[in-house]
Tab-separated table of C-alpha atoms (C1' of nucleotides) in Angstrom:
chain	number	residue	atom	x	y	z
A	1286	MET	CA	-2.853	0.369	-38.724
A	1287	ASN	CA	0.966	-1.246	-37.282
A	1288	ASN	CA	0.808	-1.183	-34.234
A	1289	GLU	CA	4.108	-2.167	-33.832
A	1290	GLU	CA	5.305	1.246	-35.885
A	1291	ARG	CA	3.543	2.946	-32.906
A	1292	GLU	CA	6.747	2.496	-31.346
A	1293	ARG	CA	8.199	4.764	-32.272
A	1294	GLU	CA	6.110	8.001	-31.637
A	1295	ALA	CA	7.857	7.767	-28.260
A	1296	GLY	CA	10.752	9.481	-28.878
A	1297	GLY	CA	12.240	12.888	-27.953
A	1298	ARG	CA	12.937	12.233	-23.638
A	1299	GLU	CA	14.454	12.966	-21.227
A	1300	ARG	CA	12.442	16.564	-21.037
A	1301	GLU	CA	13.015	17.990	-17.054
A	1302	LEU	CA	11.405	16.210	-14.915
A	1303	ARG	CA	8.342	18.453	-13.305
A	1304	GLY	CA	7.507	18.499	-9.983
A	1305	VAL	CA	8.508	15.972	-7.561
A	1306	GLU	CA	6.884	18.369	-4.772
A	1307	ALA	CA	4.576	15.828	-2.013
A	1308	ARG	CA	1.780	18.136	-1.073
A	1309	PRO	CA	-2.094	17.484	-1.842
A	1310	ARG	CA	-4.130	18.801	-3.450
A	1311	ASN	CA	-5.983	22.188	-1.851
A	1312	TRP	CA	-3.906	21.679	0.918
A	1313	LEU	CA	-4.049	25.404	1.180
A	1314	VAL	CA	-7.645	25.479	2.141
A	1315	PRO	CA	-7.634	23.647	5.554
A	1316	VAL	CA	-4.529	24.862	6.621
A	1317	ILE	CA	-6.217	28.647	6.091
A	1318	LEU	CA	-9.063	26.805	7.993
A	1319	LEU	CA	-6.850	25.985	10.734
A	1320	SER	CA	-5.216	28.801	11.109
A	1321	LEU	CA	-8.762	30.427	11.318
A	1322	ARG	CA	-10.158	27.690	14.192
A	1323	GLU	CA	-7.409	29.249	16.126
A	1324	TRP	CA	-7.613	33.306	15.263
A	1325	ASN	CA	-9.474	35.623	12.930
A	1326	SER	CA	-6.782	36.789	10.771
A	1327	TYR	CA	-6.400	38.398	7.450
A	1328	GLY	CA	-4.614	37.427	4.765
A	1329	TYR	CA	-1.145	39.245	4.871
A	1330	GLU	CA	-0.398	37.481	7.668
A	1331	LEU	CA	-2.226	34.463	7.292
A	1332	MET	CA	0.289	34.236	4.264
A	1333	GLU	CA	2.900	34.078	6.497
A	1334	ARG	CA	1.933	30.884	8.829
A	1335	ALA	CA	1.222	28.788	5.766
A	1336	SER	CA	4.302	29.183	4.846
A	1337	ALA	CA	5.522	26.709	8.203
A	1338	PHE	CA	3.103	24.583	6.201
A	1339	GLY	CA	5.275	23.838	2.780
A	1340	PHE	CA	3.613	27.039	0.904
A	1341	GLU	CA	7.308	28.846	1.360
A	1342	ALA	CA	7.273	31.196	-1.240
A	1343	MET	CA	3.356	32.157	-1.617
A	1344	ASN	CA	2.455	34.013	-4.546
A	1345	PRO	CA	-0.096	36.696	-2.816
A	1346	GLY	CA	-1.907	35.919	-5.130
A	1347	THR	CA	-2.766	32.400	-4.972
A	1348	LEU	CA	-3.876	32.810	-1.403
A	1349	TYR	CA	-6.457	36.151	-2.132
A	1350	ARG	CA	-8.009	34.218	-4.287
A	1351	THR	CA	-8.377	31.355	-2.182
A	1352	LEU	CA	-9.418	33.110	0.600
A	1353	ARG	CA	-12.600	35.193	-2.184
A	1354	GLN	CA	-12.947	31.500	-3.508
A	1355	MET	CA	-13.540	30.195	0.202
A	1356	GLU	CA	-16.160	32.669	1.457
A	1357	LYS	CA	-17.908	32.594	-1.769
A	1358	ASP	CA	-17.570	28.745	-0.981
A	1359	GLY	CA	-19.032	29.613	2.873
A	1360	ILE	CA	-16.116	28.196	5.166
A	1361	VAL	CA	-14.820	31.609	5.324
A	1362	GLU	CA	-16.152	35.062	5.642
A	1363	SER	CA	-14.873	38.586	5.861
A	1364	SER	CA	-15.464	42.026	6.628
A	1365	TRP	CA	-13.107	45.478	6.572
A	1366	GLU	CA	-11.431	46.032	9.022
A	1367	THR	CA	-9.677	50.517	8.977
A	1368	SER	CA	-9.950	51.239	12.456
A	1369	ARG	CA	-6.272	51.164	12.258
A	1370	GLY	CA	-3.731	52.794	10.467
A	1371	GLY	CA	-1.664	51.653	7.561
A	1372	PRO	CA	-4.015	49.871	4.703
A	1373	ALA	CA	-7.577	48.347	5.406
A	1374	ARG	CA	-7.039	44.972	5.975
A	1375	ARG	CA	-9.686	41.752	5.364
A	1376	MET	CA	-10.753	40.191	8.185
A	1377	TYR	CA	-11.909	36.288	8.057
A	1378	THR	CA	-13.621	33.687	10.274
A	1379	ILE	CA	-14.225	30.617	10.140
A	1380	THR	CA	-17.851	29.897	10.305
A	1381	ASP	CA	-19.544	26.631	10.704
A	1382	THR	CA	-19.487	25.248	7.719
A	1383	GLY	CA	-15.694	26.091	7.679
A	1384	ARG	CA	-15.203	24.142	10.719
A	1385	ALA	CA	-17.198	20.221	9.660
A	1386	TYR	CA	-15.057	21.532	6.845
A	1387	LEU	CA	-12.452	21.223	8.640
A	1388	ASP	CA	-13.421	18.445	10.569
A	1389	PHE	CA	-14.382	16.241	7.056
A	1390	TRP	CA	-10.299	17.202	5.625
A	1391	ALA	CA	-8.634	15.713	8.828
A	1392	LYS	CA	-10.549	12.492	8.521
A	1393	SER	CA	-9.535	12.339	5.131
A	1394	LEU	CA	-6.135	13.013	5.686
A	1395	GLU	CA	-5.943	10.740	8.255
A	1396	GLN	CA	-7.455	7.901	6.010
A	1397	TYR	CA	-4.643	9.391	3.095
A	1398	GLN	CA	-2.051	8.665	6.000
A	1399	HIS	CA	-3.218	5.458	5.971
A	1400	THR	CA	-2.844	5.446	2.183
A	1401	MET	CA	0.889	6.606	2.707
A	1402	ASP	CA	1.403	3.422	4.841
A	1403	ASN	CA	1.042	1.234	2.202
A	1404	PHE	CA	2.712	2.686	-0.089
A	1405	PHE	CA	6.478	2.865	2.190
A	1406	ARG	CA	5.409	-0.235	2.799
A	1407	LEU	CA	5.945	-1.194	-0.978
A	1408	TYR	CA	8.814	1.518	-1.158
A	1409	THR	CA	10.918	-0.120	1.335
A	1410	GLY	CA	9.976	-4.087	0.343
A	1411	ARG	CA	7.924	-5.374	2.423
A	1412	PRO	CA	4.748	-6.924	0.339
A	1413	LEU	CA	2.092	-7.022	1.172
A	1414	GLN	CA	0.489	-10.621	0.541
A	1415	ASP	CA	-0.205	-10.267	-3.546
A	1416	LYS	CA	-0.733	-12.473	-6.827
A	1417	ASN	CA	3.064	-14.325	-7.471
A	1418	ASP	CA	5.675	-11.867	-8.350
A	1419	GLU	CA	7.362	-12.524	-12.247
A	1420	GLU	CA	11.120	-12.845	-10.895
A	1421	SER	CA	9.903	-15.767	-7.931
A	1422	SER	CA	12.570	-14.105	-5.892
A	1423	GLU	CA	13.331	-16.325	-2.937
B	190	MET	CA	-35.080	22.410	5.259
B	191	ASN	CA	-34.447	24.850	2.010
B	192	ASN	CA	-31.164	24.195	0.349
B	193	GLU	CA	-31.569	27.177	-2.350
B	194	GLU	CA	-32.423	28.914	0.718
B	195	ARG	CA	-29.221	27.996	3.228
B	196	GLU	CA	-26.807	28.850	-0.568
B	197	ARG	CA	-27.952	31.658	-1.073
B	198	GLU	CA	-27.099	32.783	2.518
B	199	ALA	CA	-24.071	31.681	2.068
B	200	GLY	CA	-22.930	34.816	0.354
B	201	GLY	CA	-23.919	33.299	-2.936
B	202	ARG	CA	-21.668	30.320	-3.509
B	203	GLU	CA	-22.341	29.112	-7.251
B	204	ARG	CA	-20.343	26.378	-6.939
B	205	GLU	CA	-20.260	22.806	-4.987
B	206	LEU	CA	-17.476	23.080	-2.721
B	207	ARG	CA	-13.954	21.648	-4.400
B	208	GLY	CA	-12.663	18.359	-3.408
B	209	VAL	CA	-11.535	17.713	0.316
B	210	GLU	CA	-9.737	14.348	-0.856
B	211	ALA	CA	-6.346	13.901	0.127
B	212	ARG	CA	-4.045	13.730	-2.139
B	213	PRO	CA	-0.901	14.653	-3.530
B	214	ARG	CA	-0.256	16.034	-6.812
B	215	ASN	CA	0.905	14.152	-9.759
B	216	TRP	CA	0.164	10.731	-6.445
B	217	LEU	CA	-0.164	8.825	-9.899
B	218	VAL	CA	3.142	8.842	-10.822
B	219	PRO	CA	4.974	7.242	-7.670
B	220	VAL	CA	2.510	4.497	-7.149
B	221	ILE	CA	2.461	3.580	-11.499
B	222	LEU	CA	6.817	3.349	-11.052
B	223	LEU	CA	6.743	1.513	-7.576
B	224	SER	CA	4.172	-0.673	-9.157
B	225	LEU	CA	6.612	-1.360	-12.313
B	226	ARG	CA	9.412	-1.955	-10.031
B	227	GLU	CA	8.081	-4.711	-8.710
B	228	TRP	CA	7.086	-5.767	-12.189
B	229	ASN	CA	6.947	-5.434	-15.446
B	230	SER	CA	2.813	-4.454	-16.802
B	231	TYR	CA	1.031	-2.522	-18.594
B	232	GLY	CA	-1.877	-0.477	-18.811
B	233	TYR	CA	-4.737	-2.205	-18.200
B	234	GLU	CA	-3.664	-4.044	-15.024
B	235	LEU	CA	-1.797	-0.941	-13.339
B	236	MET	CA	-5.059	0.464	-13.445
B	237	GLU	CA	-6.308	-2.260	-11.554
B	238	ARG	CA	-3.276	-2.629	-8.814
B	239	ALA	CA	-3.236	1.308	-8.823
B	240	SER	CA	-7.020	1.227	-7.043
B	241	ALA	CA	-5.437	0.355	-4.342
B	242	PHE	CA	-3.561	3.351	-3.511
B	243	GLY	CA	-6.939	5.902	-3.725
B	244	PHE	CA	-7.788	5.787	-7.453
B	245	GLU	CA	-10.617	3.742	-7.470
B	246	ALA	CA	-13.042	4.899	-9.923
B	247	MET	CA	-10.170	6.285	-12.557
B	248	ASN	CA	-10.688	6.722	-16.442
B	249	PRO	CA	-8.802	5.083	-18.464
B	250	GLY	CA	-7.583	8.120	-20.571
B	251	THR	CA	-5.673	9.650	-17.362
B	252	LEU	CA	-3.492	6.338	-16.412
B	253	TYR	CA	-2.486	5.840	-20.382
B	254	ARG	CA	-1.661	9.755	-20.395
B	255	THR	CA	0.344	9.836	-18.096
B	256	LEU	CA	2.394	6.515	-18.614
B	257	ARG	CA	2.999	8.345	-22.207
B	258	GLN	CA	3.905	11.486	-20.309
B	259	MET	CA	6.386	9.329	-18.101
B	260	GLU	CA	8.092	7.779	-21.372
B	261	LYS	CA	8.787	11.095	-22.580
B	262	ASP	CA	10.105	11.762	-19.226
B	263	GLY	CA	12.965	9.075	-19.435
B	264	ILE	CA	11.402	7.415	-15.842
B	265	VAL	CA	9.662	3.426	-18.115
B	266	GLU	CA	9.997	2.302	-21.054
B	267	SER	CA	7.937	0.348	-23.063
B	268	SER	CA	7.521	-2.167	-26.090
B	269	TRP	CA	4.851	-4.036	-27.757
B	270	GLU	CA	3.282	-7.364	-26.347
B	271	THR	CA	1.559	-8.864	-29.246
B	272	SER	CA	2.528	-12.748	-28.465
B	273	ARG	CA	-0.647	-13.829	-26.800
B	274	GLY	CA	-4.158	-13.791	-27.563
B	275	GLY	CA	-6.033	-10.681	-27.316
B	276	PRO	CA	-5.364	-7.323	-27.489
B	277	ALA	CA	-1.816	-6.347	-28.109
B	278	ARG	CA	-0.074	-4.984	-24.958
B	279	ARG	CA	2.143	-2.416	-24.498
B	280	MET	CA	4.310	-3.587	-21.692
B	281	TYR	CA	6.102	-0.569	-19.621
B	282	THR	CA	9.669	-1.287	-17.953
B	283	ILE	CA	10.826	1.338	-15.293
B	284	THR	CA	14.484	3.076	-16.089
B	285	ASP	CA	17.410	3.808	-13.872
B	286	THR	CA	16.147	7.638	-14.156
B	287	GLY	CA	12.970	6.357	-13.205
B	288	ARG	CA	14.125	4.162	-9.872
B	289	ALA	CA	15.893	7.150	-8.667
B	290	TYR	CA	12.710	9.424	-9.643
B	291	LEU	CA	11.448	6.860	-7.517
B	292	ASP	CA	13.568	7.600	-4.397
B	293	PHE	CA	13.679	11.382	-5.122
B	294	TRP	CA	9.559	10.871	-4.885
B	295	ALA	CA	9.374	8.782	-1.666
B	296	LYS	CA	12.228	11.370	0.263
B	297	SER	CA	9.833	13.747	-0.651
B	298	LEU	CA	6.636	11.756	0.580
B	299	GLU	CA	8.442	11.191	4.368
B	300	GLN	CA	8.570	15.143	4.432
B	301	TYR	CA	4.908	15.686	3.803
B	302	GLN	CA	4.367	12.728	6.185
B	303	HIS	CA	5.813	14.968	9.326
B	304	THR	CA	3.870	18.047	7.457
B	305	MET	CA	0.552	15.976	8.232
B	306	ASP	CA	1.735	15.619	11.699
B	307	ASN	CA	1.697	19.009	12.432
B	308	PHE	CA	-0.692	19.573	11.228
B	309	PHE	CA	-2.293	17.082	12.811
B	310	ARG	CA	-0.964	18.410	16.601
B	311	LEU	CA	-2.806	21.548	15.898
B	312	TYR	CA	-5.770	20.363	14.600
B	313	THR	CA	-6.153	17.896	17.673
B	314	GLY	CA	-4.846	20.251	20.162
B	315	ARG	CA	-1.468	20.172	20.819
B	316	PRO	CA	0.432	22.762	20.150
B	317	LEU	CA	2.872	22.434	17.112
B	318	GLN	CA	6.515	23.723	18.423
B	319	ASP	CA	7.738	24.386	21.344
B	320	LYS	CA	7.196	27.842	22.792
B	321	ASN	CA	8.184	27.144	26.402
B	322	ASP	CA	4.800	24.929	27.036
B	323	GLU	CA	4.544	22.767	29.433
B	324	GLU	CA	0.793	21.315	29.624
B	325	SER	CA	1.639	19.092	27.007
B	326	SER	CA	-0.385	15.820	28.168
B	327	GLU	CA	0.450	12.545	26.714
C	312	DA	C1'	6.657	67.519	0.055
C	313	DT	C1'	7.377	63.505	-2.325
C	314	DA	C1'	10.267	59.987	-3.277
C	315	DA	C1'	11.103	55.570	-1.745
C	316	DC	C1'	9.625	51.695	1.121
C	317	DC	C1'	6.340	48.726	3.561
C	318	DT	C1'	2.096	47.356	3.628
C	319	DA	C1'	-2.223	44.683	2.610
C	320	DT	C1'	-5.225	43.372	-1.363
C	321	DG	C1'	-6.437	42.244	-5.641
C	322	DT	C1'	-6.399	41.296	-11.610
C	323	DG	C1'	-4.870	38.770	-15.978
C	324	DC	C1'	-3.288	35.011	-18.586
C	325	DA	C1'	-1.013	31.053	-19.666
C	326	DT	C1'	0.172	25.953	-18.152
C	327	DT	C1'	0.387	22.416	-15.500
C	328	DT	C1'	-3.128	19.011	-13.661
C	329	DT	C1'	-7.039	16.030	-13.767
C	330	DA	C1'	-11.360	15.121	-14.919
C	331	DC	C1'	-14.473	13.159	-18.302
C	332	DA	C1'	-16.245	11.810	-22.688
C	333	DT	C1'	-15.639	9.353	-26.853
C	334	DA	C1'	-12.865	6.237	-30.186
C	335	DT	C1'	-10.195	2.846	-31.851
C	336	DA	C1'	-8.510	-1.940	-32.845
C	337	DT	C1'	-8.060	-7.315	-31.616
C	338	DA	C1'	-9.593	-11.687	-30.019
C	339	DT	C1'	-14.025	-15.065	-27.699
C	340	DA	C1'	-18.173	-16.700	-26.889
C	341	DT	C1'	-22.892	-16.839	-28.794
D	1250	DA	C1'	-22.207	-11.746	-37.504
D	1251	DT	C1'	-23.069	-8.996	-33.622
D	1252	DA	C1'	-22.216	-8.852	-28.513
D	1253	DT	C1'	-19.074	-8.356	-25.192
D	1254	DA	C1'	-14.306	-7.900	-22.621
D	1255	DT	C1'	-9.522	-6.526	-23.001
D	1256	DA	C1'	-6.289	-3.235	-23.946
D	1257	DT	C1'	-4.971	1.915	-25.857
D	1258	DA	C1'	-5.153	6.228	-27.050
D	1259	DT	C1'	-7.103	11.505	-28.181
D	1260	DG	C1'	-9.945	15.218	-27.456
D	1261	DT	C1'	-12.349	18.467	-25.120
D	1262	DA	C1'	-13.014	21.077	-20.665
D	1263	DA	C1'	-12.596	22.300	-16.028
D	1264	DA	C1'	-10.655	23.384	-12.353
D	1265	DA	C1'	-5.725	24.206	-9.767
D	1266	DT	C1'	-1.288	26.277	-9.727
D	1267	DG	C1'	2.328	30.036	-11.013
D	1268	DC	C1'	4.198	34.439	-12.246
D	1269	DA	C1'	3.418	38.428	-13.716
D	1270	DC	C1'	1.181	42.983	-12.938
D	1271	DA	C1'	-1.785	46.757	-10.821
D	1272	DT	C1'	-3.715	49.076	-7.461
D	1273	DA	C1'	-3.746	51.967	-2.817
D	1274	DG	C1'	-2.929	53.480	2.168
D	1275	DG	C1'	0.653	54.813	5.024
D	1276	DT	C1'	6.081	55.568	7.137
D	1277	DT	C1'	10.582	56.926	6.370
D	1278	DA	C1'	13.942	59.831	4.796
D	1279	DT	C1'	15.864	63.283	2.221
DNA sequence: ATAACCTATGTGCATTTTACATATATATAT
DNA sequence: ATATATATATGTAAAATGCACATAGGTTAT
């Protein structure tokens, strides 16, 4: 094996840079839970509310699929509402498990905010104590 | 209690609840860039540094593959270091594109922090935007 | 009436991201 | 020689995401 030759494998650079959007994983789930904790709602309405949390150009499929999965997970419940004009709506309610889940999420989010604070502290140039600097910049 | 019974009760959820960890997508990329901006480094060392940012039980494969992808994207460069004892290290350096990318990430992250602030404002019970409310008890 | 449109929910599929297991190679200690 | 620590990498599957498309009830204009 020749290690130095493998260095050439790194060609083909300058692709399009991938998504630089800072958005947490499963961010949609806590946003839906938070909305449902305020009042019961349905997909089409929740979609509009979610746009306030970074889902401005949300695809309906994503939301509806997420809602069905959340019901399977037991954090929301649903029932059809047909008592009014227009297409039937699947009305969602948050469960006790869902409230606990939301609380857990909030704690995790709080923790993560501290991690991001660390990131910014390093980014803006105020180092938290660490090992020796190779450039020895005084 | 009977866990199985409770799961049936919850509407037939077959799966565990999905990750409740608050962590943005591609979080590893800016963390690596930030580390490399301080000093050049290599995978094995970067893995240890990344643990301070929520990657405590990181799988090596994830990191190394991310690094190679980052090089393809042109935000880092690498070369083998064989001048010392032990296995060869692929030393990474941040590029100018990488610095710009990091700056862009930081801006996005800042924006995201505001979104999370909104989330917490709703979560803790205080209203989001002003819709002529004056019960803001501070 | 019917066509066009808005509301409302949903599936299919490909891509991207992530997780986990496994493989390879070099040096050092025993 | 074998075990261990260091160091990098691939193979595969699961999960998350994005985009396109499908279905259907009701309202409005023609």
